[in-house]
Coordinates of C-alpha atoms in Angstrom, one line a residue:
X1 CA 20.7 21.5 -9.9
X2 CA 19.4 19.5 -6.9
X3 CA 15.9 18.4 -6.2
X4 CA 14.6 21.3 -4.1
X5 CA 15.7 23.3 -7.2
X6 CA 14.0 21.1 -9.8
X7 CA 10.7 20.7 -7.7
X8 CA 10.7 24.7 -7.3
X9 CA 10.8 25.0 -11.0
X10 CA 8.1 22.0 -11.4
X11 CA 5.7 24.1 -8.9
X12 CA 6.1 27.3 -11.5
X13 CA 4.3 24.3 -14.3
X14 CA 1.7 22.7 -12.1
X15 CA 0.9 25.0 -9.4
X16 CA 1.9 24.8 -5.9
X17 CA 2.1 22.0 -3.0
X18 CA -1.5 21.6 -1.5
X19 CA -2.1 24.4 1.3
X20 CA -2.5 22.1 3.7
X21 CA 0.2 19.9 3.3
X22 CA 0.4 16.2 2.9
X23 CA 0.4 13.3 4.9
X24 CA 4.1 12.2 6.0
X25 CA 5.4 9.1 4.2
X26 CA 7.2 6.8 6.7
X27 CA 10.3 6.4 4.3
X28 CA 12.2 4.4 7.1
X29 CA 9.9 1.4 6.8
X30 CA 10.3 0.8 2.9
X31 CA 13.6 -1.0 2.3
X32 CA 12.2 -3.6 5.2
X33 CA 8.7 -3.5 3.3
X34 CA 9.7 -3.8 0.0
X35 CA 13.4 -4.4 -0.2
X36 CA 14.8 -1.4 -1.1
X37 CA 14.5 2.3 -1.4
X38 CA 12.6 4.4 -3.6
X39 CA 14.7 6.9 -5.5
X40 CA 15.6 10.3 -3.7
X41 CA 13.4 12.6 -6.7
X42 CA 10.4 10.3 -6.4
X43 CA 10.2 10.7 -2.2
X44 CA 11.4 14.9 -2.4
X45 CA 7.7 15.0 -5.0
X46 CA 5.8 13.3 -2.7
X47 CA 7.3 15.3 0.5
X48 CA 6.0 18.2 -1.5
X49 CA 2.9 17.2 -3.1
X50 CA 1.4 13.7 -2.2
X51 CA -0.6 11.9 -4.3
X52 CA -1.2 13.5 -7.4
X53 CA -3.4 13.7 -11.0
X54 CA -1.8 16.1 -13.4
X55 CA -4.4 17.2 -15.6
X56 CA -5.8 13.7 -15.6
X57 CA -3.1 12.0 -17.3
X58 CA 0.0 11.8 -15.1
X59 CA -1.1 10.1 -11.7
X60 CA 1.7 9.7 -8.8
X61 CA 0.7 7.5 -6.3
X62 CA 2.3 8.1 -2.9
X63 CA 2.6 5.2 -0.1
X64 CA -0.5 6.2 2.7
X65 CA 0.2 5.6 6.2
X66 CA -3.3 4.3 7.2
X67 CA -4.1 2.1 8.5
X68 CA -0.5 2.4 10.7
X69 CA 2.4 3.2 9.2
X70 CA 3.7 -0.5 9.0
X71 CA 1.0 -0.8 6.4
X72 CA 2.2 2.7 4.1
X73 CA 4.2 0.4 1.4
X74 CA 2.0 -2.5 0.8
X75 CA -1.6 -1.0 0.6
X76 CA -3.8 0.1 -2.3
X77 CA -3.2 3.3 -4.5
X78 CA -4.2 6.0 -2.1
X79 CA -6.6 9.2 -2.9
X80 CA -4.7 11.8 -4.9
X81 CA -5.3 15.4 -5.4
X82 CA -6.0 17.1 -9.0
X83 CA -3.9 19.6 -10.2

């Protein structure tokens, strides 16, 4: 199973992507930022879904792009959306 696959079967658990998308993570910058790169699962979720709260308990934090995009890895936790 790949990762589109196992986020479409996610979405049937917690609902669907927000309907009006998500602010687009500047994955380039975060090996020079921070080293190396975040898995392949971890950046497909947030392609899909941003930052999110499941049910108040589960909270994934996505990288923002303000205040510029050479800023995404290395600011605060961002606002997320409830599910």
């Amino acid at each position: 199973m790949d990762i589109e696959e196992m986020l479409d079967r996610l979405g049937t658990v917690i609902g669907p992507p927000p309907a009006g998308g998500v602010v687009p993570v500047p994955w380039e910058l975060g090996p020079e930022v921070m080293g190396f790169q975040l898995p392949a699962d971890y950046r497909a979720f947030v392609d899909r879904y941003g930052s999110v709260s499941i049910r108040g308990e589960l909270h994934i934090y996505a990288p923002s792009e303000a205040p510029g995009p050479e800023r995404a890895f290395d600011r605060g936790i961002p606002p997320t959306i409830r599910l």
